[in-house]
Short mmCIF file of C-alpha atoms in Angstrom, two decimals:
data_model
loop_
_atom_site.label_atom_id
_atom_site.label_comp_id
_atom_site.label_asym_id
_atom_site.label_seq_id
_atom_site.Cartn_x
_atom_site.Cartn_y
_atom_site.Cartn_z
CA MET O 220 0.00 0.00 0.00
CA ARG O 221 2.84 2.35 0.83
CA LEU O 222 4.45 1.69 -2.57
CA LEU O 223 1.19 2.48 -4.36
CA THR O 224 0.73 5.72 -2.39
CA SER O 225 4.35 6.78 -3.04
CA THR O 226 4.00 6.01 -6.74
CA LEU O 227 0.77 8.01 -7.07
CA PHE O 228 2.31 10.91 -5.15
CA ALA O 229 5.39 10.88 -7.43
CA LEU O 230 3.18 10.81 -10.53
CA LEU O 231 1.10 13.75 -9.24
CA VAL O 232 4.23 15.79 -8.48
CA ALA O 233 5.72 14.98 -11.90
CA ALA O 234 2.47 15.92 -13.66
CA ALA O 235 2.18 19.19 -11.71
CA VAL O 236 5.81 20.15 -12.43
CA GLY O 237 5.54 19.19 -16.11
CA LEU O 238 2.27 21.02 -16.68
CA GLY O 239 3.48 24.04 -14.69
CA LEU O 240 6.69 24.33 -16.70
CA THR O 241 4.78 23.93 -19.95
CA TYR O 242 2.36 26.70 -18.94
CA PHE O 243 5.31 28.91 -17.98
CA ALA O 244 7.03 28.27 -21.31
CA LEU O 245 3.88 29.03 -23.30
CA THR O 246 2.94 32.22 -21.44
CA ARG O 247 6.44 33.68 -21.10
CA GLY O 248 7.65 33.20 -24.68
CA ALA O 249 10.28 30.57 -23.97
CA ALA O 250 10.66 29.38 -27.56
CA PHE O 251 14.06 28.21 -28.73
CA GLY O 252 16.25 30.15 -31.15
CA ALA O 253 15.70 33.64 -29.73
CA LEU O 254 17.64 36.48 -31.35
CA THR O 255 18.32 39.24 -28.81
CA ILE O 256 19.76 42.60 -29.80
CA GLY O 257 19.81 45.11 -26.95
CA SER O 258 16.31 45.21 -25.44
CA TRP O 259 14.75 43.63 -28.54
CA THR O 260 14.04 39.90 -28.87
CA ALA O 261 12.79 37.98 -31.89
CA TRP O 262 12.12 34.34 -32.66
CA PRO O 263 12.89 34.21 -36.41
CA LYS O 264 12.02 30.52 -36.84
CA THR O 265 8.51 30.92 -35.38
CA GLY O 266 6.97 31.58 -38.79
CA THR O 267 8.74 28.65 -40.48
CA ALA O 268 8.31 24.90 -40.75
CA ASP O 269 11.31 24.61 -38.36
CA ALA O 270 9.39 26.20 -35.46
CA ASP O 271 9.99 24.39 -32.17
CA PRO O 272 7.12 22.71 -30.31
CA TYR O 273 6.84 25.53 -27.75
CA ALA O 274 6.52 28.15 -30.49
CA ARG O 275 3.85 26.06 -32.22
CA ALA O 276 1.94 25.62 -28.97
CA THR O 277 2.12 29.37 -28.27
CA ILE O 278 0.75 30.12 -31.74
CA ALA O 279 -2.07 27.63 -31.19
CA ARG O 280 -2.87 29.08 -27.75
CA THR O 281 -2.86 32.76 -28.76
CA GLY O 282 -4.16 32.43 -32.31
CA GLU O 283 -1.64 35.02 -33.51
CA LEU O 284 -0.28 34.61 -37.00
CA PRO O 285 3.52 35.02 -36.92
CA VAL O 286 5.47 36.92 -39.56
CA ALA O 287 6.97 34.32 -41.90
CA LEU O 288 10.76 34.41 -42.23
CA GLY O 289 10.54 35.16 -45.95
CA ASP O 290 8.34 38.17 -45.20
CA GLY O 291 10.27 39.64 -42.28
CA VAL O 292 10.87 39.38 -38.57
CA SER O 293 9.10 40.69 -35.47
CA PHE O 294 11.09 42.05 -32.49
CA THR O 295 9.54 42.64 -29.06
CA ALA O 296 10.79 44.86 -26.22
CA GLN O 297 9.36 44.73 -22.71
CA SER O 298 12.14 46.65 -20.96
CA ASP O 299 14.51 49.52 -21.69
CA ASP O 300 18.26 49.21 -22.28
CA ASP O 301 18.87 49.31 -18.50
CA ASP O 302 16.49 46.32 -18.09
CA ARG O 303 13.73 48.36 -16.42
CA PRO O 304 10.21 47.23 -17.42
CA LEU O 305 8.43 49.59 -19.82
CA ASP O 306 6.05 51.63 -17.66
CA GLY O 307 3.24 53.63 -19.27
CA ARG O 308 3.45 56.29 -16.56
CA CYS O 309 7.03 57.16 -17.58
CA ASP O 310 8.55 58.98 -20.55
CA VAL O 311 10.39 56.39 -22.64
CA VAL O 312 12.36 57.40 -25.73
CA LEU O 313 13.29 55.18 -28.68
CA PHE O 314 16.07 56.64 -30.77
CA GLY O 315 18.50 55.63 -33.48
CA VAL O 316 17.90 53.71 -36.68
CA THR O 317 16.34 50.41 -37.69
CA PRO O 318 17.94 47.63 -39.72
CA ALA O 319 17.58 47.87 -43.49
CA ALA O 320 14.03 46.90 -44.39
CA ARG O 321 11.61 47.80 -47.15
CA PHE O 322 8.97 48.70 -44.54
CA TRP O 323 8.60 48.54 -40.75
CA THR O 324 5.95 49.12 -38.11
CA LEU O 325 6.23 49.90 -34.41
CA THR O 326 3.18 49.04 -32.30
CA LEU O 327 2.34 49.50 -28.60
CA TYR O 328 0.59 46.59 -26.84
CA ASN O 329 -0.72 46.10 -23.30
CA ARG O 330 0.08 43.05 -21.15
CA ASP O 331 -2.79 41.07 -22.64
CA GLY O 332 -1.57 41.58 -26.20
CA GLY O 333 -4.22 44.16 -27.11
CA LEU O 334 -3.67 47.65 -28.45
CA VAL O 335 -3.39 50.33 -25.78
CA ALA O 336 -6.55 52.42 -25.96
CA ASN O 337 -5.94 56.17 -26.00
CA SER O 338 -7.81 59.36 -26.80
CA ILE O 339 -6.15 60.03 -30.18
CA ASP O 340 -6.34 56.42 -31.47
CA ARG O 341 -2.60 56.27 -32.18
CA PHE O 342 -1.30 52.73 -31.65
CA GLY O 343 1.99 52.87 -33.51
CA PHE O 344 4.09 54.27 -36.34
CA THR O 345 5.23 53.07 -39.73
CA SER O 346 8.49 53.76 -41.52
CA GLN O 347 6.63 55.96 -44.02
CA GLU O 348 5.02 58.33 -41.53
CA ILE O 349 7.81 58.87 -39.01
CA VAL O 350 9.57 62.23 -38.79
CA ARG O 351 13.31 61.70 -39.20
CA ARG O 352 16.43 63.77 -38.65
CA ALA O 353 18.69 64.75 -41.55
CA ASP O 354 20.95 61.72 -40.92
CA GLY O 355 18.01 59.28 -41.18
CA SER O 356 17.75 58.60 -37.46
CA PHE O 357 14.57 59.18 -35.50
CA GLU O 358 13.28 59.69 -31.97
CA ILE O 359 9.92 58.43 -30.71
CA THR O 360 8.60 59.43 -27.28
CA VAL O 361 6.33 56.86 -25.66
CA SER O 362 4.58 58.70 -22.86
CA PRO O 363 1.22 59.46 -21.22
CA ARG O 364 1.81 63.19 -21.85
CA ALA O 365 1.74 64.77 -25.31
CA THR O 366 5.15 65.77 -26.66
CA PRO O 367 6.17 67.42 -29.93
CA GLY O 368 7.45 65.20 -32.72
CA ASN O 369 6.89 61.46 -32.86
CA TRP O 370 4.67 60.76 -29.83
CA LEU O 371 3.06 57.44 -28.98
CA PRO O 372 0.53 57.74 -26.10
CA THR O 373 0.47 55.09 -23.37
CA ALA O 374 -2.69 56.30 -21.60
CA GLY O 375 -0.82 55.61 -18.34
CA VAL O 376 -0.98 51.79 -18.50
CA GLU O 377 1.24 50.14 -15.94
CA ARG O 378 3.17 47.82 -18.29
CA TYR O 379 3.38 47.56 -22.06
CA SER O 380 5.48 46.06 -24.80
CA LEU O 381 6.69 47.44 -28.10
CA VAL O 382 6.70 45.31 -31.25
CA LEU O 383 8.93 46.30 -34.16
CA ARG O 384 8.08 44.37 -37.33
CA LEU O 385 10.63 44.53 -40.15
CA TYR O 386 9.31 43.50 -43.57
CA ASP O 387 11.47 42.36 -46.48
CA THR O 388 14.69 42.41 -44.48
CA ALA O 389 17.86 40.33 -44.30
CA VAL O 390 17.65 40.17 -40.49
CA GLY O 391 16.71 36.71 -39.31
CA VAL O 392 18.11 33.28 -38.58
CA ALA O 393 21.63 34.04 -39.88
CA THR O 394 21.97 37.10 -37.62
CA LYS O 395 24.04 36.11 -34.59
CA ALA O 396 25.41 39.24 -32.92
CA GLY O 397 23.91 42.56 -31.98
CA ARG O 398 26.71 44.49 -33.66
CA GLU O 399 25.55 43.16 -37.03
CA VAL O 400 22.19 44.93 -36.84
CA PRO O 401 21.45 48.48 -35.64
CA MET O 402 18.35 48.48 -33.44
CA PRO O 403 16.72 51.51 -31.82
CA SER O 404 17.87 52.22 -28.28
CA ILE O 405 15.23 52.43 -25.54
CA GLU O 406 15.77 54.82 -22.65
CA THR O 407 13.53 55.77 -19.72
CA ARG O 408 14.03 59.50 -19.27
CA ARG O 409 11.41 60.64 -16.77
CA CYS O 410 9.38 58.61 -14.36
CA PRO O 411 7.11 59.99 -11.62
#
């Protein structure tokens, strides 16, 4: 009887640990083959036939259609360059340049993966509408308060993520080091 009880207990613990780790992997984006450049992370193989089982399960759970590798790559940032979480009550500035791409979009999402509702209905920018400096670089302020120039309102949400999608770009699976690809820097400048 003791052997049966011990075996059942071991099976229950193993099932709880296995299911818990699987849930953690699916909700925290723990797919294999991550490409990290500064604060930005992408999983280039997610939109391919070589996607790992965790990436496939995440796609099935969320219902999101990933950008296929032949079309481009999608980078996500949830913290600034000093590893502080992106806070919608703070002034966060993205500055620099993006990798060479035919077209790109930058979108602001809340924790649940939805667009951040705001009074001016601005949810992101595209490469065609952004105001640039003479050298081709840009600066985007992500803040609850209106600022001149490229401003993306956060409506004061506690946490958010930024998604930079690069279309028709060479960035992807072959990219190994951050110095190969220029990504925008993310800096928290003012926080109440």
